[in-house]
CSV table of C-alpha atoms and ligand atoms in Angstrom, one decimal:
chain,number,residue,atom,x,y,z
F,1,MET,CA,-14.7,-9.8,22.8
F,2,THR,CA,-14.6,-12.8,25.3
F,3,ALA,CA,-14.2,-12.3,28.8
F,4,ASP,CA,-11.7,-14.4,29.7
F,5,PRO,CA,-8.1,-12.6,28.0
F,6,VAL,CA,-9.5,-9.5,29.6
F,7,ARG,CA,-9.9,-11.7,33.0
F,8,ARG,CA,-6.0,-12.7,32.5
F,9,ALA,CA,-5.0,-9.0,31.3
F,10,VAL,CA,-6.5,-7.6,34.9
F,11,ALA,CA,-5.1,-10.5,36.7
F,12,LEU,CA,-1.8,-9.8,35.6
F,13,PHE,CA,-2.4,-5.9,35.9
F,14,ARG,CA,-3.1,-6.6,39.7
F,15,SER,CA,0.1,-9.0,40.5
F,16,THR,CA,2.0,-6.1,38.5
F,17,TYR,CA,1.1,-2.6,39.8
F,18,GLY,CA,-0.8,-4.6,43.2
F,19,VAL,CA,-4.2,-2.8,42.4
F,20,ASP,CA,-7.2,-3.1,40.5
F,21,PRO,CA,-7.3,-1.8,37.0
F,22,ALA,CA,-9.8,1.0,36.6
F,23,ALA,CA,-10.8,0.0,32.8
F,24,ALA,CA,-9.5,-1.8,29.9
F,25,ALA,CA,-10.1,-1.9,26.3
F,26,SER,CA,-9.3,-4.4,23.6
F,27,ALA,CA,-8.8,-4.3,19.9
F,28,PRO,CA,-8.1,-6.9,17.5
F,29,GLY,CA,-5.8,-7.9,14.4
F,30,ARG,CA,-6.7,-8.6,11.3
F,31,VAL,CA,-6.6,-10.8,8.0
F,32,ASN,CA,-7.1,-9.1,4.8
F,33,LEU,CA,-9.3,-11.6,2.6
F,34,ILE,CA,-8.4,-9.1,-0.8
F,35,GLY,CA,-6.8,-6.0,-2.1
F,36,GLU,CA,-3.2,-5.9,-0.8
F,37,HIS,CA,-0.8,-2.8,-1.1
F,38,THR,CA,-3.4,-1.1,-2.2
F,39,ASP,CA,-4.6,0.9,0.5
F,40,TYR,CA,-1.7,3.2,0.2
F,41,SER,CA,-2.7,4.2,-3.5
F,42,LEU,CA,-6.2,5.4,-1.8
F,43,GLY,CA,-8.0,1.5,-3.5
F,44,PHE,CA,-10.1,-1.0,-1.9
F,45,VAL,CA,-9.3,-3.2,0.6
F,46,LEU,CA,-11.5,-6.6,2.2
F,47,PRO,CA,-10.3,-7.2,5.9
F,48,VAL,CA,-11.4,-8.9,8.5
F,49,ALA,CA,-11.0,-8.6,11.9
F,50,LEU,CA,-9.8,-11.8,14.0
F,51,ASP,CA,-10.6,-13.0,17.7
F,52,LEU,CA,-6.9,-12.6,18.5
F,53,ALA,CA,-6.8,-9.3,19.8
F,54,THR,CA,-4.5,-6.9,22.2
F,55,TYR,CA,-5.9,-5.6,25.6
F,56,VAL,CA,-4.8,-3.1,27.4
F,57,ALA,CA,-5.7,-2.9,31.4
F,58,THR,CA,-4.8,0.5,32.9
F,59,ALA,CA,-5.6,2.3,36.0
F,60,PRO,CA,-4.3,6.3,37.0
F,61,SER,CA,-1.2,6.3,38.9
F,62,GLY,CA,-1.6,9.8,40.3
F,63,VAL,CA,0.8,12.1,41.7
F,64,PRO,CA,2.8,11.8,44.1
F,65,SER,CA,2.3,7.7,44.7
F,66,GLY,CA,3.2,7.7,40.9
F,67,HIS,CA,5.6,10.4,40.4
F,68,GLY,CA,3.9,11.3,37.3
F,69,LYS,CA,5.1,8.7,35.7
F,70,LEU,CA,3.9,6.8,32.6
F,71,ARG,CA,4.4,3.0,32.9
F,72,ILE,CA,3.8,0.5,30.3
F,73,TYR,CA,4.2,-3.2,30.9
F,74,SER,CA,4.3,-5.8,28.4
F,75,GLU,CA,3.6,-9.3,29.0
F,76,PHE,CA,4.9,-11.0,25.9
F,77,ARG,CA,8.4,-8.7,26.3
F,78,LYS,CA,8.2,-9.1,30.0
F,79,GLU,CA,9.2,-5.4,30.1
F,80,MET,CA,8.4,-2.9,32.2
F,81,ARG,CA,9.5,0.6,30.9
F,82,GLU,CA,8.1,4.4,32.6
F,83,TRP,CA,8.7,8.2,31.3
F,84,ASN,CA,7.6,11.3,33.5
F,85,ALA,CA,3.9,11.4,31.7
F,86,ALA,CA,4.6,15.3,31.5
F,87,GLU,CA,7.8,14.5,28.8
F,88,ILE,CA,5.8,12.1,26.7
F,89,GLY,CA,5.6,14.7,23.7
F,90,ALA,CA,9.2,15.6,23.5
F,91,LEU,CA,10.0,12.0,22.9
F,92,THR,CA,11.9,10.3,19.9
F,93,PRO,CA,11.6,7.3,18.6
F,94,ALA,CA,13.4,4.4,20.5
F,95,ARG,CA,13.1,1.8,17.7
F,96,HIS,CA,11.7,-0.6,20.5
F,97,TRP,CA,8.1,-1.5,20.6
F,98,THR,CA,7.1,1.3,23.1
F,99,ASP,CA,7.2,3.6,19.8
F,100,TYR,CA,3.9,2.4,18.7
F,101,PRO,CA,2.1,3.6,22.4
F,102,ILE,CA,4.3,6.7,22.7
F,103,GLY,CA,3.5,7.3,19.4
F,104,VAL,CA,-0.4,7.2,19.8
F,105,ALA,CA,0.3,9.3,23.0
F,106,GLN,CA,2.0,11.9,20.9
F,107,GLU,CA,-0.8,11.9,18.3
F,108,LEU,CA,-3.5,12.4,21.3
F,109,LEU,CA,-1.1,14.8,22.6
F,110,ARG,CA,-1.4,16.9,18.9
F,111,ALA,CA,-5.2,16.2,19.0
F,112,GLY,CA,-5.8,18.3,22.1
F,113,PHE,CA,-5.7,15.2,25.1
F,114,ALA,CA,-3.8,15.2,27.8
F,115,ILE,CA,-1.7,12.1,28.5
F,116,GLU,CA,-2.1,11.6,32.6
F,117,PRO,CA,0.2,10.0,34.6
F,118,ALA,CA,-0.9,5.8,34.5
F,119,ASN,CA,0.3,2.8,34.5
F,120,LEU,CA,-0.9,-0.1,31.5
F,121,LEU,CA,-0.4,-3.3,30.7
F,122,ILE,CA,-0.2,-5.2,27.6
F,123,ARG,CA,-1.2,-8.5,26.5
F,124,SER,CA,-1.6,-9.6,23.1
F,125,THR,CA,-3.2,-12.9,21.5
F,126,VAL,CA,-2.3,-11.5,17.9
F,127,PRO,CA,0.9,-13.0,17.0
F,128,GLU,CA,3.8,-10.7,16.6
F,129,GLY,CA,5.3,-10.7,13.0
F,130,SER,CA,2.4,-12.7,11.4
F,131,GLY,CA,1.8,-9.8,9.1
F,132,LEU,CA,-1.9,-10.1,11.0
F,133,SER,CA,-1.6,-6.6,12.3
F,134,SER,CA,-0.6,-6.7,16.1
F,135,SER,CA,1.0,-3.3,15.7
F,136,ALA,CA,-2.6,-1.7,14.6
F,137,ALA,CA,-4.4,-3.5,17.4
F,138,LEU,CA,-1.7,-2.3,19.9
F,139,GLU,CA,-1.9,1.4,18.6
F,140,VAL,CA,-5.7,1.2,18.5
F,141,SER,CA,-6.0,-0.4,22.0
F,142,ALA,CA,-3.3,2.2,24.0
F,143,ALA,CA,-5.1,4.8,22.2
F,144,LEU,CA,-8.5,3.5,24.2
F,145,ALA,CA,-6.3,2.8,26.9
F,146,PHE,CA,-4.9,6.6,27.0
F,147,LEU,CA,-8.4,8.1,26.4
F,148,ALA,CA,-9.8,6.7,29.4
F,149,GLY,CA,-13.6,6.9,28.0
F,150,ARG,CA,-12.7,10.5,26.5
F,151,ALA,CA,-14.5,10.7,23.2
F,152,LEU,CA,-13.1,10.5,20.1
F,153,ASP,CA,-15.3,9.0,17.0
F,154,PRO,CA,-14.0,5.6,15.3
F,155,LEU,CA,-12.3,6.9,12.3
F,156,SER,CA,-10.7,10.0,14.0
F,157,LEU,CA,-8.9,6.9,16.1
F,158,ALA,CA,-8.2,5.1,13.4
F,159,ARG,CA,-6.6,7.6,11.4
F,160,LEU,CA,-5.1,9.2,14.3
F,161,CYS,CA,-3.3,5.6,14.8
F,162,GLN,CA,-2.5,5.4,11.6
F,163,ARG,CA,-0.3,8.9,12.3
F,164,ALA,CA,1.0,7.5,14.9
F,165,GLU,CA,2.7,4.8,12.9
F,166,ARG,CA,3.9,7.1,9.9
F,167,ASN,CA,5.4,9.9,12.0
F,168,PHE,CA,6.9,8.3,15.1
F,169,VAL,CA,7.2,4.7,13.8
F,170,GLY,CA,8.2,5.8,10.6
F,171,MET,CA,6.3,3.4,8.6
F,172,PRO,CA,4.2,4.9,5.8
F,173,CYS,CA,1.5,2.4,5.8
F,174,GLY,CA,-2.1,3.0,4.9
F,175,ILE,CA,-5.1,2.9,6.7
F,176,MET,CA,-6.3,-0.6,6.5
F,177,ASP,CA,-5.1,-1.7,9.6
F,178,GLN,CA,-5.9,0.6,12.4
F,179,TYR,CA,-9.4,1.2,10.0
F,180,ILE,CA,-10.5,-2.7,10.5
F,181,SER,CA,-9.3,-2.9,13.9
F,182,VAL,CA,-11.8,0.0,14.7
F,183,PHE,CA,-14.4,-1.1,12.3
F,184,GLY,CA,-14.9,-4.5,12.5
F,185,ARG,CA,-18.1,-6.6,13.0
F,186,GLU,CA,-18.6,-10.2,13.8
F,187,HIS,CA,-19.5,-12.3,11.0
F,188,SER,CA,-18.5,-9.8,8.3
F,189,ALA,CA,-15.8,-8.9,5.9
F,190,VAL,CA,-15.2,-5.0,5.8
F,191,GLU,CA,-14.9,-3.6,2.1
F,192,ILE,CA,-12.8,-0.1,2.9
F,193,ASP,CA,-12.7,2.6,0.2
F,194,CYS,CA,-9.5,4.4,1.4
F,195,ARG,CA,-10.2,7.5,-0.4
F,196,SER,CA,-13.5,8.3,0.8
F,197,LEU,CA,-12.5,6.3,4.3
F,198,GLY,CA,-16.3,4.8,4.0
F,199,HIS,CA,-16.9,1.1,4.1
F,200,ARG,CA,-19.7,-1.3,4.0
F,201,PHE,CA,-19.9,-4.6,5.7
F,202,VAL,CA,-19.8,-7.9,3.3
F,203,GLU,CA,-21.3,-10.7,4.4
F,204,LEU,CA,-19.8,-14.1,3.2
F,205,PRO,CA,-21.2,-17.1,1.5
F,206,ALA,CA,-22.2,-20.1,3.5
F,207,GLY,CA,-20.1,-23.3,3.1
F,208,ILE,CA,-16.6,-21.8,2.9
F,209,THR,CA,-14.2,-20.7,6.0
F,210,PHE,CA,-10.9,-18.9,5.9
F,211,VAL,CA,-7.7,-20.2,7.7
F,212,ALA,CA,-4.8,-18.4,7.9
F,213,VAL,CA,-1.0,-19.8,8.0
F,214,ASN,CA,1.8,-18.4,9.8
F,215,THR,CA,5.1,-19.3,8.2
F,216,MET,CA,7.1,-18.4,10.6
F,217,VAL,CA,9.3,-15.9,9.4
F,218,LYS,CA,9.6,-12.2,8.8
F,219,HIS,CA,12.4,-11.1,6.5
F,220,ALA,CA,14.3,-8.3,7.5
F,221,LEU,CA,13.4,-6.8,4.2
F,222,ALA,CA,10.1,-6.3,4.6
F,223,GLY,CA,10.1,-2.6,6.1
F,224,SER,CA,12.3,-1.2,3.6
F,225,ALA,CA,10.5,-2.8,0.4
F,226,TYR,CA,7.3,-1.8,2.0
F,227,LYS,CA,8.5,2.2,1.5
F,228,GLU,CA,10.3,1.4,-1.8
F,229,ARG,CA,6.8,0.0,-2.9
F,230,VAL,CA,5.2,3.3,-1.8
F,231,ALA,CA,7.7,5.6,-3.8
F,232,GLU,CA,7.0,3.1,-6.6
F,233,CYS,CA,3.3,3.5,-6.7
F,234,ALA,CA,4.1,7.7,-6.3
F,235,ALA,CA,6.5,7.2,-9.6
F,236,ALA,CA,4.0,5.6,-11.2
F,237,VAL,CA,1.6,8.5,-10.6
F,238,ALA,CA,3.8,11.1,-11.9
F,239,GLY,CA,4.2,9.5,-14.4
F,240,ILE,CA,1.2,8.5,-15.6
F,241,ARG,CA,-0.1,12.2,-15.0
F,242,GLU,CA,2.3,13.4,-17.7
F,243,ARG,CA,-0.5,11.8,-20.0
F,244,PHE,CA,-3.0,11.9,-17.7
F,245,PRO,CA,-3.5,15.0,-15.6
F,246,GLU,CA,-6.3,14.2,-13.6
F,247,VAL,CA,-4.8,11.3,-12.1
F,248,GLU,CA,-4.4,11.3,-8.3
F,249,SER,CA,-3.7,7.8,-7.2
F,250,LEU,CA,-3.5,4.8,-8.9
F,251,ARG,CA,-7.1,4.4,-7.7
F,252,ASP,CA,-8.1,6.4,-10.7
F,253,VAL,CA,-6.1,4.8,-13.0
F,254,SER,CA,-8.0,2.6,-15.6
F,255,PRO,CA,-6.6,-0.4,-17.0
F,256,GLU,CA,-7.1,1.2,-20.6
F,257,GLN,CA,-4.9,4.3,-19.1
F,258,LEU,CA,-2.5,1.9,-17.6
F,259,GLU,CA,-1.7,0.1,-20.7
F,260,SER,CA,-1.1,3.2,-23.0
F,261,ALA,CA,1.1,5.2,-20.0
F,262,ALA,CA,2.8,1.8,-19.5
F,263,PRO,CA,5.6,1.8,-22.3
F,264,SER,CA,6.4,5.4,-21.4
F,265,LEU,CA,7.1,3.9,-17.1
F,266,PRO,CA,10.5,2.4,-16.0
F,267,ALA,CA,9.4,-1.6,-16.4
F,268,VAL,CA,9.1,-2.3,-12.9
F,269,VAL,CA,6.9,0.8,-11.9
F,270,ALA,CA,4.6,-0.5,-15.0
F,271,ARG,CA,4.9,-3.7,-13.1
F,272,ARG,CA,4.1,-2.4,-9.3
F,273,ALA,CA,1.2,-0.3,-11.2
F,274,ARG,CA,-0.2,-3.2,-13.1
F,275,HIS,CA,-0.6,-4.8,-9.2
F,276,VAL,CA,-2.4,-2.0,-7.9
F,277,VAL,CA,-4.9,-1.2,-10.8
F,278,THR,CA,-5.6,-5.2,-11.3
F,279,GLU,CA,-5.6,-5.8,-7.5
F,280,ASP,CA,-8.6,-3.3,-6.7
F,281,ALA,CA,-10.8,-4.5,-9.7
F,282,ARG,CA,-10.5,-8.3,-8.2
F,283,VAL,CA,-11.5,-6.6,-5.0
F,284,GLY,CA,-14.8,-5.8,-6.4
F,285,ARG,CA,-15.4,-8.8,-8.7
F,286,PHE,CA,-14.5,-10.7,-5.5
F,287,VAL,CA,-17.5,-8.9,-3.6
F,288,GLU,CA,-19.8,-9.2,-6.4
F,289,ALA,CA,-19.0,-12.6,-6.4
F,290,SER,CA,-19.5,-13.2,-2.9
F,291,ALA,CA,-22.8,-12.0,-3.2
F,292,ARG,CA,-23.8,-14.1,-5.8
F,293,GLY,CA,-21.8,-17.2,-3.7
F,294,ASP,CA,-20.0,-18.4,-6.5
F,295,VAL,CA,-17.2,-19.8,-4.7
F,296,ALA,CA,-15.1,-20.9,-7.2
F,297,LEU,CA,-14.3,-17.4,-8.8
F,298,MET,CA,-13.6,-16.1,-5.3
F,299,GLY,CA,-10.8,-18.7,-5.1
F,300,LYS,CA,-9.6,-17.6,-8.4
F,301,LEU,CA,-8.9,-13.9,-7.9
F,302,LEU,CA,-7.6,-14.8,-4.3
F,303,VAL,CA,-4.9,-17.1,-6.6
F,304,GLU,CA,-4.7,-14.4,-9.2
F,305,SER,CA,-3.8,-11.6,-6.5
F,306,HIS,CA,-1.5,-13.7,-4.7
F,307,ARG,CA,0.3,-14.5,-8.2
F,308,SER,CA,0.3,-10.3,-9.0
F,309,LEU,CA,1.7,-10.2,-5.3
F,310,GLN,CA,4.2,-12.6,-6.2
F,311,HIS,CA,5.7,-11.6,-10.1
F,312,ASP,CA,4.6,-7.9,-10.4
F,313,TYR,CA,4.6,-6.2,-6.8
F,314,GLU,CA,7.5,-8.9,-5.6
F,315,VAL,CA,6.7,-8.5,-1.8
F,316,SER,CA,6.0,-12.7,-1.6
F,317,CYS,CA,8.6,-15.1,-0.4
F,318,ALA,CA,9.4,-18.7,-1.1
F,319,GLU,CA,8.2,-19.6,2.3
F,320,LEU,CA,4.7,-18.1,1.0
F,321,ASP,CA,4.4,-19.4,-2.2
F,322,PHE,CA,5.5,-22.9,-0.9
F,323,LEU,CA,2.5,-22.1,1.4
F,324,VAL,CA,0.3,-21.3,-1.2
F,325,ASP,CA,1.1,-24.1,-3.7
F,326,THR,CA,0.6,-26.5,-1.1
F,327,ALA,CA,-2.8,-25.4,-0.3
F,328,LEU,CA,-3.9,-25.0,-3.7
F,329,ALA,CA,-2.9,-29.3,-4.0
F,330,ILE,CA,-5.2,-29.7,-1.0
F,331,ASP,CA,-8.6,-31.0,-1.9
F,332,GLY,CA,-11.6,-28.4,-0.7
F,333,VAL,CA,-9.2,-25.7,-1.2
F,334,TYR,CA,-10.6,-22.8,-3.2
F,335,GLY,CA,-8.4,-20.6,-3.2
F,336,SER,CA,-5.2,-19.2,-1.2
F,337,ARG,CA,-2.8,-15.9,-1.0
F,338,MET,CA,-0.5,-14.3,1.2
F,339,THR,CA,-2.0,-11.6,3.0
F,340,GLY,CA,-0.5,-8.4,4.6
F,341,GLY,CA,2.4,-6.4,3.7
F,342,GLY,CA,4.4,-9.6,2.7
F,343,PHE,CA,7.9,-10.8,2.9
F,344,GLY,CA,6.7,-13.6,5.6
F,345,GLY,CA,3.9,-13.6,7.9
F,346,CYS,CA,1.2,-15.5,7.1
F,347,THR,CA,-1.1,-17.0,3.6
F,348,VAL,CA,-5.0,-17.1,3.9
F,349,THR,CA,-7.0,-19.5,2.7
F,350,MET,CA,-10.3,-20.0,1.4
F,351,LEU,CA,-11.8,-24.0,2.0
F,352,ARG,CA,-14.7,-25.9,3.0
F,353,PRO,CA,-15.3,-26.4,6.6
F,354,ASP,CA,-15.1,-29.9,6.6
F,355,ALA,CA,-11.8,-29.9,5.1
F,356,VAL,CA,-9.8,-27.3,7.7
F,357,ALA,CA,-8.6,-30.3,9.6
F,358,ARG,CA,-7.3,-32.4,6.9
F,359,PHE,CA,-6.1,-29.2,5.3
F,360,GLY,CA,-4.0,-28.0,8.7
F,361,GLU,CA,-2.1,-31.4,8.7
F,362,GLY,CA,-1.1,-31.6,5.1
F,363,MET,CA,-0.2,-28.0,5.7
F,364,ALA,CA,1.9,-28.8,8.6
F,365,ARG,CA,3.6,-31.7,7.5
F,366,ALA,CA,4.6,-30.0,4.3
F,367,TYR,CA,6.2,-26.9,5.9
F,368,GLN,CA,7.9,-29.0,8.5
F,369,ARG,CA,9.3,-31.2,5.5
F,370,GLN,CA,10.6,-28.2,3.5
F,371,PHE,CA,11.6,-25.4,5.7
F,372,GLN,CA,12.3,-27.4,9.2
F,373,ALA,CA,9.2,-25.3,11.2
F,374,THR,CA,6.0,-25.8,12.5
F,375,PRO,CA,3.8,-23.1,11.0
F,376,GLN,CA,1.2,-21.7,13.1
F,377,ILE,CA,-2.6,-22.0,11.9
F,378,TYR,CA,-5.3,-19.8,13.0
F,379,ALA,CA,-8.9,-19.9,12.1
F,380,CYS,CA,-10.2,-16.6,11.1
F,381,ARG,CA,-13.6,-15.9,12.7
F,382,PRO,CA,-14.8,-12.1,11.4
F,383,SER,CA,-15.2,-10.3,14.9
F,384,ALA,CA,-16.3,-6.9,16.1
F,385,GLY,CA,-13.7,-4.1,16.2
F,386,ALA,CA,-12.1,-2.4,19.5
F,387,GLY,CA,-13.8,-1.2,22.4
F,388,GLU,CA,-13.4,-0.4,25.7
F,389,VAL,CA,-14.5,-2.9,28.3
F,390,LYS,CA,-15.8,-1.4,31.6
F,391,ASP,CA,-15.2,-2.5,35.4
F,392,GLY,CA,-18.3,-4.9,36.4
F,393,GLU,CA,-19.6,-5.2,32.6
F,394,GLU,CA,-16.7,-8.0,31.7
F,395,PHE,CA,-14.5,-8.5,34.4
J,401,GLA,C1,0.6,-3.3,5.7
J,401,GLA,C2,0.3,-2.0,6.0
J,401,GLA,C3,-1.2,-1.9,5.4
J,401,GLA,C4,-1.1,-2.2,3.8
J,401,GLA,C5,-0.7,-3.9,4.1
J,401,GLA,C6,-0.7,-4.1,2.5
J,401,GLA,O1,-0.2,-4.2,6.7
J,401,GLA,O2,0.6,-1.5,7.0
J,401,GLA,O3,-1.7,-0.2,5.5
J,401,GLA,O4,-0.7,-1.5,3.0
J,401,GLA,O5,0.7,-4.2,4.5
J,401,GLA,O6,-1.7,-4.0,2.1
């Protein structure tokens, strides 16, 4: 974490609340290299935490000066909201950005942590709606701010934030985004086993780099289609279990089992399952190729992943496909795919470091011509996970 965004959050806290914050926390966004839409089938994913993060500065507001209120100010929304801290547990979702921190506060209450009157300030460098997981960055940084130094082990923190999103926000998400935001590590990708919830750090070979390109769109379909895919995976498991009762999630299904069960499944459900089963295998192959420095195979697996998401899982869109196809025609690019939930957001492209500048120009020009919009481009620097920043240490 760099001190500069923290300092800006602190300065903004002072000008908003008229006092110094007592603490600040940060949590990063992520880009997923491979293993898309596999986490809620308890499979494998390979994200990296980014140096784009959400910062939350906080101070107790106390009674009577704070009248027992919890206040949250969002720099991005230029909006202040407040509640009686004592009533947080009874709130219902408002379909508003505050559902993320309030959902987290409710899960903390459920886990036995009191939510004290406090002032919070949120500032983020994770672009919203970009598929780089601004939601998890907000959940995890808000959780650390609410905890205000009280201990919660990292895995419980990630799981609590996932529950907040599932129970309060209403998105039946997997564990990937919250997990990588907590467990991210500098210079490493993190291979997460979404069943055991263990991980290993994966060092990427020298001579390659990753860049995210933002379509600047998020189609309205994203939320409902995500829920549909979760349901289709459950339907696939139910169908496959008739033949293979030992199967508990798509994670357990071998390519041979899928082949023998597929004819008895609805065609769409069989295609969804094929994506998950092949994608899980691709994660393992990608990690092995990375260990061997086989950058050509890594690139090929990225493209296979995209085609599977495009045709079998059907979560891509014209803008993402265009960015992938354009990237693949640029010299120095090894592979490219959509990343995150889909229906907009970003692609991730693996390329030679010396090709980055040319890539950025070529992509911007082509995208502008096709969609009359300027795609934002982010270098993906694998960064550390969430943490508290104590007064005096960094600000
Ligand atoms: C979203 C969800 C994750 C994961 C991805 C797709 O980011 O929050 O849990 O399912 O989509 O891989």
